[in-house]
Amino acid sequence: MQQKNNDQQPELVLASASPRRRELLQRVGLNFAVVPSTAPEDEIPGESPEQHVIRLSEAKAREVAGRADQPGRYFIGSDTIVLHDDAILGKPANAGQAAAMLRALSGRRHRVLSGFAVVDRASGKCYSGAVSTNVLFKQLTEAEISGYITTGEPFDKAGGYAIQGIGTFMVRAIEGSYSNVVGLPLAELLDLLEEIGAATPFPQAEIST
């Protein structure tokens, strides 16, 4: 179901159901609609992690932009993965998978990679990129792993944790973009939106001199 920030039909459309991506864009004052994409999130053998997230980001944006009855001009797609020894960790389907992921990440560095894409329906152009962040976990005890799983937070998160939620207790350090780990490389996306004239953060703000 489409969600809007106000009564006007926004030109900007977020092709994602992620509440975390929606909140990040809301924080910088953007006016946008939320229309989840139904593009498949499959893996293609032989593609690099960067190619994977960019391809899926573009696919999500293009799928929503291709709907004839969908208003808007600029369509944003994004995809985030967690990499452990270059293997993609998806969303755990059960407690056993969540525990295995958290044990694998415990006490080690891993990489969070997000792709982002913006489709300009008027020109037909698609702009995209990828951002990588290194994350270091503390050494987790079995009690911490099982306790965190009982909160239910790991089950809809890539890699089985949320840095912006309860899972922040596991993160000893990060190198790179924090918002990228949350699910959207906000600085890089805003740079792109401003560059192509799609949006400006805090559009209603008045600057006093």
PDB file of C-alpha atoms in Angstrom:
ATOM      1  CA  MET A   1       0.000   0.000   0.000  1.00  0.00           C
ATOM      2  CA  GLN A   2       1.281   3.443  -0.900  1.00  0.00           C
ATOM      3  CA  GLN A   3       2.072   5.774   1.969  1.00  0.00           C
ATOM      4  CA  LYS A   4       2.517   9.510   1.619  1.00  0.00           C
ATOM      5  CA  ASN A   5       4.012  12.198   3.832  1.00  0.00           C
ATOM      6  CA  ASN A   6       1.347  14.758   2.964  1.00  0.00           C
ATOM      7  CA  ASP A   7      -1.658  15.350   0.695  1.00  0.00           C
ATOM      8  CA  GLN A   8       0.426  16.365  -2.316  1.00  0.00           C
ATOM      9  CA  GLN A   9       1.620  13.733  -4.734  1.00  0.00           C
ATOM     10  CA  PRO A  10       5.409  13.670  -4.240  1.00  0.00           C
ATOM     11  CA  GLU A  11       7.835  13.374  -7.128  1.00  0.00           C
ATOM     12  CA  LEU A  12      10.140  11.194  -5.029  1.00  0.00           C
ATOM     13  CA  VAL A  13       9.258   7.538  -4.426  1.00  0.00           C
ATOM     14  CA  LEU A  14      11.045   5.098  -2.117  1.00  0.00           C
ATOM     15  CA  ALA A  15      10.751   1.617  -3.627  1.00  0.00           C
ATOM     16  CA  SER A  16      11.195  -0.190  -0.309  1.00  0.00           C
ATOM     17  CA  ALA A  17       9.125  -1.470   2.595  1.00  0.00           C
ATOM     18  CA  SER A  18      12.009  -0.898   5.032  1.00  0.00           C
ATOM     19  CA  PRO A  19      10.945   1.314   7.948  1.00  0.00           C
ATOM     20  CA  ARG A  20      14.620   2.101   8.548  1.00  0.00           C
ATOM     21  CA  ARG A  21      15.121   3.560   5.066  1.00  0.00           C
ATOM     22  CA  ARG A  22      11.868   5.497   5.383  1.00  0.00           C
ATOM     23  CA  GLU A  23      12.936   6.972   8.712  1.00  0.00           C
ATOM     24  CA  LEU A  24      16.363   8.031   7.399  1.00  0.00           C
ATOM     25  CA  LEU A  25      14.768   9.988   4.546  1.00  0.00           C
ATOM     26  CA  GLN A  26      12.150  11.500   6.847  1.00  0.00           C
ATOM     27  CA  ARG A  27      14.847  12.764   9.199  1.00  0.00           C
ATOM     28  CA  VAL A  28      16.272  15.027   6.495  1.00  0.00           C
ATOM     29  CA  GLY A  29      12.864  16.447   5.621  1.00  0.00           C
ATOM     30  CA  LEU A  30      12.271  14.835   2.239  1.00  0.00           C
ATOM     31  CA  ASN A  31       8.755  14.569   0.859  1.00  0.00           C
ATOM     32  CA  PHE A  32       8.285  11.125  -0.667  1.00  0.00           C
ATOM     33  CA  ALA A  33       5.901   8.246  -1.206  1.00  0.00           C
ATOM     34  CA  VAL A  34       6.630   4.707  -0.049  1.00  0.00           C
ATOM     35  CA  VAL A  35       5.849   1.995  -2.591  1.00  0.00           C
ATOM     36  CA  PRO A  36       7.461  -1.395  -1.850  1.00  0.00           C
ATOM     37  CA  SER A  37       9.008  -3.144  -4.818  1.00  0.00           C
ATOM     38  CA  THR A  38       8.171  -6.706  -5.783  1.00  0.00           C
ATOM     39  CA  ALA A  39      11.401  -7.244  -7.750  1.00  0.00           C
ATOM     40  CA  PRO A  40      12.987 -10.642  -6.951  1.00  0.00           C
ATOM     41  CA  GLU A  41      16.068 -10.553  -4.704  1.00  0.00           C
ATOM     42  CA  ASP A  42      17.934 -13.412  -6.323  1.00  0.00           C
ATOM     43  CA  GLU A  43      21.654 -14.130  -6.530  1.00  0.00           C
ATOM     44  CA  ILE A  44      23.497 -14.630  -9.807  1.00  0.00           C
ATOM     45  CA  PRO A  45      26.537 -16.933  -9.689  1.00  0.00           C
ATOM     46  CA  GLY A  46      29.765 -15.133 -10.440  1.00  0.00           C
ATOM     47  CA  GLU A  47      28.666 -11.586  -9.753  1.00  0.00           C
ATOM     48  CA  SER A  48      30.598  -9.577  -7.172  1.00  0.00           C
ATOM     49  CA  PRO A  49      28.890  -8.332  -3.981  1.00  0.00           C
ATOM     50  CA  GLU A  50      29.004  -4.785  -5.403  1.00  0.00           C
ATOM     51  CA  GLN A  51      27.372  -5.926  -8.641  1.00  0.00           C
ATOM     52  CA  HIS A  52      24.759  -7.806  -6.612  1.00  0.00           C
ATOM     53  CA  VAL A  53      23.585  -4.850  -4.495  1.00  0.00           C
ATOM     54  CA  ILE A  54      23.650  -2.405  -7.409  1.00  0.00           C
ATOM     55  CA  ARG A  55      21.684  -4.786  -9.645  1.00  0.00           C
ATOM     56  CA  LEU A  56      19.018  -5.351  -7.001  1.00  0.00           C
ATOM     57  CA  SER A  57      18.824  -1.633  -6.162  1.00  0.00           C
ATOM     58  CA  GLU A  58      18.289  -0.791  -9.820  1.00  0.00           C
ATOM     59  CA  ALA A  59      15.765  -3.609 -10.230  1.00  0.00           C
ATOM     60  CA  LYS A  60      13.698  -2.393  -7.284  1.00  0.00           C
ATOM     61  CA  ALA A  61      13.651   1.198  -8.523  1.00  0.00           C
ATOM     62  CA  ARG A  62      12.849   0.188 -12.108  1.00  0.00           C
ATOM     63  CA  GLU A  63      10.067  -2.194 -11.053  1.00  0.00           C
ATOM     64  CA  VAL A  64       8.123   0.536  -9.253  1.00  0.00           C
ATOM     65  CA  ALA A  65       8.954   3.177 -11.871  1.00  0.00           C
ATOM     66  CA  GLY A  66       7.574   0.819 -14.526  1.00  0.00           C
ATOM     67  CA  ARG A  67       4.089   0.748 -13.013  1.00  0.00           C
ATOM     68  CA  ALA A  68       1.899   2.813 -15.328  1.00  0.00           C
ATOM     69  CA  ASP A  69      -0.487   3.847 -12.551  1.00  0.00           C
ATOM     70  CA  GLN A  70       2.250   4.927 -10.133  1.00  0.00           C
ATOM     71  CA  PRO A  71       2.779   8.696  -9.839  1.00  0.00           C
ATOM     72  CA  GLY A  72       6.225  10.177  -9.332  1.00  0.00           C
ATOM     73  CA  ARG A  73       9.369  11.001 -11.229  1.00  0.00           C
ATOM     74  CA  TYR A  74      12.353   9.846  -9.171  1.00  0.00           C
ATOM     75  CA  PHE A  75      12.357   6.294  -7.823  1.00  0.00           C
ATOM     76  CA  ILE A  76      14.844   5.162  -5.142  1.00  0.00           C
ATOM     77  CA  GLY A  77      15.911   1.544  -4.758  1.00  0.00           C
ATOM     78  CA  SER A  78      18.371   0.106  -2.263  1.00  0.00           C
ATOM     79  CA  ASP A  79      19.711  -3.257  -1.146  1.00  0.00           C
ATOM     80  CA  THR A  80      21.907  -4.093   1.849  1.00  0.00           C
ATOM     81  CA  ILE A  81      23.927  -7.236   2.525  1.00  0.00           C
ATOM     82  CA  VAL A  82      26.288  -8.412   5.239  1.00  0.00           C
ATOM     83  CA  LEU A  83      29.466 -10.124   4.066  1.00  0.00           C
ATOM     84  CA  HIS A  84      31.306 -12.715   6.139  1.00  0.00           C
ATOM     85  CA  ASP A  85      34.482 -13.905   4.408  1.00  0.00           C
ATOM     86  CA  ASP A  86      32.909 -12.685   1.138  1.00  0.00           C
ATOM     87  CA  ALA A  87      29.829 -14.871   1.680  1.00  0.00           C
ATOM     88  CA  ILE A  88      26.474 -13.075   1.756  1.00  0.00           C
ATOM     89  CA  LEU A  89      24.557 -13.400   5.008  1.00  0.00           C
ATOM     90  CA  GLY A  90      20.861 -12.885   4.396  1.00  0.00           C
ATOM     91  CA  LYS A  91      17.994 -12.636   6.841  1.00  0.00           C
ATOM     92  CA  PRO A  92      17.860 -15.628   9.216  1.00  0.00           C
ATOM     93  CA  ALA A  93      14.750 -17.753   8.811  1.00  0.00           C
ATOM     94  CA  ASN A  94      14.878 -19.202  12.315  1.00  0.00           C
ATOM     95  CA  ALA A  95      16.699 -19.054  15.647  1.00  0.00           C
ATOM     96  CA  GLY A  96      19.269 -21.614  14.547  1.00  0.00           C
ATOM     97  CA  GLN A  97      20.284 -19.569  11.521  1.00  0.00           C
ATOM     98  CA  ALA A  98      20.387 -16.379  13.582  1.00  0.00           C
ATOM     99  CA  ALA A  99      22.639 -18.014  16.174  1.00  0.00           C
ATOM    100  CA  ALA A 100      24.968 -19.358  13.477  1.00  0.00           C
ATOM    101  CA  MET A 101      25.307 -15.912  11.909  1.00  0.00           C
ATOM    102  CA  LEU A 102      25.992 -14.185  15.204  1.00  0.00           C
ATOM    103  CA  ARG A 103      28.595 -16.801  16.178  1.00  0.00           C
ATOM    104  CA  ALA A 104      30.303 -16.303  12.807  1.00  0.00           C
ATOM    105  CA  LEU A 105      30.442 -12.526  13.302  1.00  0.00           C
ATOM    106  CA  SER A 106      31.414 -12.666  16.977  1.00  0.00           C
ATOM    107  CA  GLY A 107      34.760 -11.032  17.740  1.00  0.00           C
ATOM    108  CA  ARG A 108      35.471 -10.368  14.065  1.00  0.00           C
ATOM    109  CA  ARG A 109      35.241  -7.660  11.447  1.00  0.00           C
ATOM    110  CA  HIS A 110      32.730  -7.953   8.667  1.00  0.00           C
ATOM    111  CA  ARG A 111      31.570  -5.771   5.812  1.00  0.00           C
ATOM    112  CA  VAL A 112      28.151  -4.215   5.233  1.00  0.00           C
ATOM    113  CA  LEU A 113      27.500  -3.285   1.634  1.00  0.00           C
ATOM    114  CA  SER A 114      24.570  -1.233   0.359  1.00  0.00           C
ATOM    115  CA  GLY A 115      23.633  -0.431  -3.186  1.00  0.00           C
ATOM    116  CA  PHE A 116      21.479   2.548  -4.091  1.00  0.00           C
ATOM    117  CA  ALA A 117      19.818   3.579  -7.317  1.00  0.00           C
ATOM    118  CA  VAL A 118      17.658   6.440  -8.553  1.00  0.00           C
ATOM    119  CA  VAL A 119      15.577   6.080 -11.712  1.00  0.00           C
ATOM    120  CA  ASP A 120      14.515   9.315 -13.397  1.00  0.00           C
ATOM    121  CA  ARG A 121      11.326   8.373 -15.168  1.00  0.00           C
ATOM    122  CA  ALA A 122      11.346  11.559 -17.284  1.00  0.00           C
ATOM    123  CA  SER A 123      14.750  10.914 -18.842  1.00  0.00           C
ATOM    124  CA  GLY A 124      14.849   7.135 -18.474  1.00  0.00           C
ATOM    125  CA  LYS A 125      18.250   7.391 -16.814  1.00  0.00           C
ATOM    126  CA  CYS A 126      19.308   5.295 -13.832  1.00  0.00           C
ATOM    127  CA  TYR A 127      22.005   6.469 -11.431  1.00  0.00           C
ATOM    128  CA  SER A 128      23.514   3.987  -8.996  1.00  0.00           C
ATOM    129  CA  GLY A 129      26.421   3.169  -6.711  1.00  0.00           C
ATOM    130  CA  ALA A 130      27.498   1.137  -3.694  1.00  0.00           C
ATOM    131  CA  VAL A 131      28.942   1.968  -0.273  1.00  0.00           C
ATOM    132  CA  SER A 132      30.901  -0.336   2.035  1.00  0.00           C
ATOM    133  CA  THR A 133      31.319  -0.123   5.826  1.00  0.00           C
ATOM    134  CA  ASN A 134      33.503  -2.273   8.081  1.00  0.00           C
ATOM    135  CA  VAL A 135      31.967  -3.370  11.382  1.00  0.00           C
ATOM    136  CA  LEU A 136      33.763  -4.940  14.358  1.00  0.00           C
ATOM    137  CA  PHE A 137      31.787  -7.098  16.799  1.00  0.00           C
ATOM    138  CA  LYS A 138      32.694  -7.748  20.393  1.00  0.00           C
ATOM    139  CA  GLN A 139      33.227 -11.350  21.427  1.00  0.00           C
ATOM    140  CA  LEU A 140      29.723 -12.611  22.137  1.00  0.00           C
ATOM    141  CA  THR A 141      28.811 -15.081  24.842  1.00  0.00           C
ATOM    142  CA  GLU A 142      26.228 -17.775  24.220  1.00  0.00           C
ATOM    143  CA  ALA A 143      23.973 -16.039  26.744  1.00  0.00           C
ATOM    144  CA  GLU A 144      24.208 -12.797  24.772  1.00  0.00           C
ATOM    145  CA  ILE A 145      23.455 -14.566  21.502  1.00  0.00           C
ATOM    146  CA  SER A 146      20.446 -16.452  22.851  1.00  0.00           C
ATOM    147  CA  GLY A 147      19.191 -13.400  24.734  1.00  0.00           C
ATOM    148  CA  TYR A 148      19.377 -11.221  21.648  1.00  0.00           C
ATOM    149  CA  ILE A 149      17.549 -13.807  19.553  1.00  0.00           C
ATOM    150  CA  THR A 150      14.689 -13.909  22.062  1.00  0.00           C
ATOM    151  CA  THR A 151      14.055 -10.196  21.384  1.00  0.00           C
ATOM    152  CA  GLY A 152      13.017 -11.136  17.837  1.00  0.00           C
ATOM    153  CA  GLU A 153      15.124  -8.382  16.323  1.00  0.00           C
ATOM    154  CA  PRO A 154      17.450 -10.568  14.196  1.00  0.00           C
ATOM    155  CA  PHE A 155      14.790 -12.121  11.989  1.00  0.00           C
ATOM    156  CA  ASP A 156      14.189  -9.388   9.421  1.00  0.00           C
ATOM    157  CA  LYS A 157      17.754  -8.071   9.360  1.00  0.00           C
ATOM    158  CA  ALA A 158      20.584  -8.976   7.004  1.00  0.00           C
ATOM    159  CA  GLY A 159      23.290 -10.683   9.021  1.00  0.00           C
ATOM    160  CA  GLY A 160      20.891 -11.169  11.922  1.00  0.00           C
ATOM    161  CA  TYR A 161      21.351  -7.841  13.717  1.00  0.00           C
ATOM    162  CA  ALA A 162      20.300  -4.187  13.752  1.00  0.00           C
ATOM    163  CA  ILE A 163      22.961  -1.616  14.590  1.00  0.00           C
ATOM    164  CA  GLN A 164      20.280   1.012  15.279  1.00  0.00           C
ATOM    165  CA  GLY A 165      18.401  -1.272  17.644  1.00  0.00           C
ATOM    166  CA  ILE A 166      19.220  -3.620  20.488  1.00  0.00           C
ATOM    167  CA  GLY A 167      22.034  -5.058  18.377  1.00  0.00           C
ATOM    168  CA  THR A 168      24.126  -1.941  18.973  1.00  0.00           C
ATOM    169  CA  PHE A 169      25.496  -3.632  22.119  1.00  0.00           C
ATOM    170  CA  MET A 170      27.479  -6.005  19.896  1.00  0.00           C
ATOM    171  CA  VAL A 171      29.224  -3.335  17.829  1.00  0.00           C
ATOM    172  CA  ARG A 172      32.658  -2.367  19.112  1.00  0.00           C
ATOM    173  CA  ALA A 173      33.618  -0.133  16.179  1.00  0.00           C
ATOM    174  CA  ILE A 174      32.654   0.848  12.658  1.00  0.00           C
ATOM    175  CA  GLU A 175      34.740   2.247   9.831  1.00  0.00           C
ATOM    176  CA  GLY A 176      32.685   4.136   7.286  1.00  0.00           C
ATOM    177  CA  SER A 177      29.052   5.172   6.957  1.00  0.00           C
ATOM    178  CA  TYR A 178      26.751   4.429   9.908  1.00  0.00           C
ATOM    179  CA  SER A 179      23.553   4.937   7.883  1.00  0.00           C
ATOM    180  CA  ASN A 180      24.895   2.421   5.379  1.00  0.00           C
ATOM    181  CA  VAL A 181      24.813  -0.245   8.100  1.00  0.00           C
ATOM    182  CA  VAL A 182      21.267   0.812   8.999  1.00  0.00           C
ATOM    183  CA  GLY A 183      20.288   0.162   5.383  1.00  0.00           C
ATOM    184  CA  LEU A 184      20.765   3.285   3.279  1.00  0.00           C
ATOM    185  CA  PRO A 185      23.970   5.259   2.524  1.00  0.00           C
ATOM    186  CA  LEU A 186      22.284   8.571   3.222  1.00  0.00           C
ATOM    187  CA  ALA A 187      25.148  10.994   2.497  1.00  0.00           C
ATOM    188  CA  GLU A 188      25.892   9.432  -0.878  1.00  0.00           C
ATOM    189  CA  LEU A 189      22.217   9.207  -1.830  1.00  0.00           C
ATOM    190  CA  LEU A 190      21.592  12.855  -0.923  1.00  0.00           C
ATOM    191  CA  ASP A 191      24.626  13.908  -2.971  1.00  0.00           C
ATOM    192  CA  LEU A 192      23.097  12.115  -5.956  1.00  0.00           C
ATOM    193  CA  LEU A 193      19.578  13.499  -5.428  1.00  0.00           C
ATOM    194  CA  GLU A 194      20.926  17.027  -5.222  1.00  0.00           C
ATOM    195  CA  GLU A 195      23.205  16.554  -8.226  1.00  0.00           C
ATOM    196  CA  ILE A 196      20.361  15.462 -10.516  1.00  0.00           C
ATOM    197  CA  GLY A 197      17.917  18.010  -9.092  1.00  0.00           C
ATOM    198  CA  ALA A 198      15.616  15.427  -7.567  1.00  0.00           C
ATOM    199  CA  ALA A 199      15.525  16.660  -3.969  1.00  0.00           C
ATOM    200  CA  THR A 200      17.225  18.850  -1.383  1.00  0.00           C
ATOM    201  CA  PRO A 201      17.345  17.998   2.334  1.00  0.00           C
ATOM    202  CA  PHE A 202      15.381  20.231   4.705  1.00  0.00           C
ATOM    203  CA  PRO A 203      13.510  21.971   1.860  1.00  0.00           C
ATOM    204  CA  GLN A 204      11.257  23.922   4.219  1.00  0.00           C
ATOM    205  CA  ALA A 205      14.043  25.228   6.439  1.00  0.00           C
ATOM    206  CA  GLU A 206      14.550  28.958   6.661  1.00  0.00           C
ATOM    207  CA  ILE A 207      18.132  30.091   7.006  1.00  0.00           C
ATOM    208  CA  SER A 208      18.520  33.254   9.077  1.00  0.00           C
ATOM    209  CA  THR A 209      21.422  35.598   8.414  1.00  0.00           C
TER     210      THR A 209
END
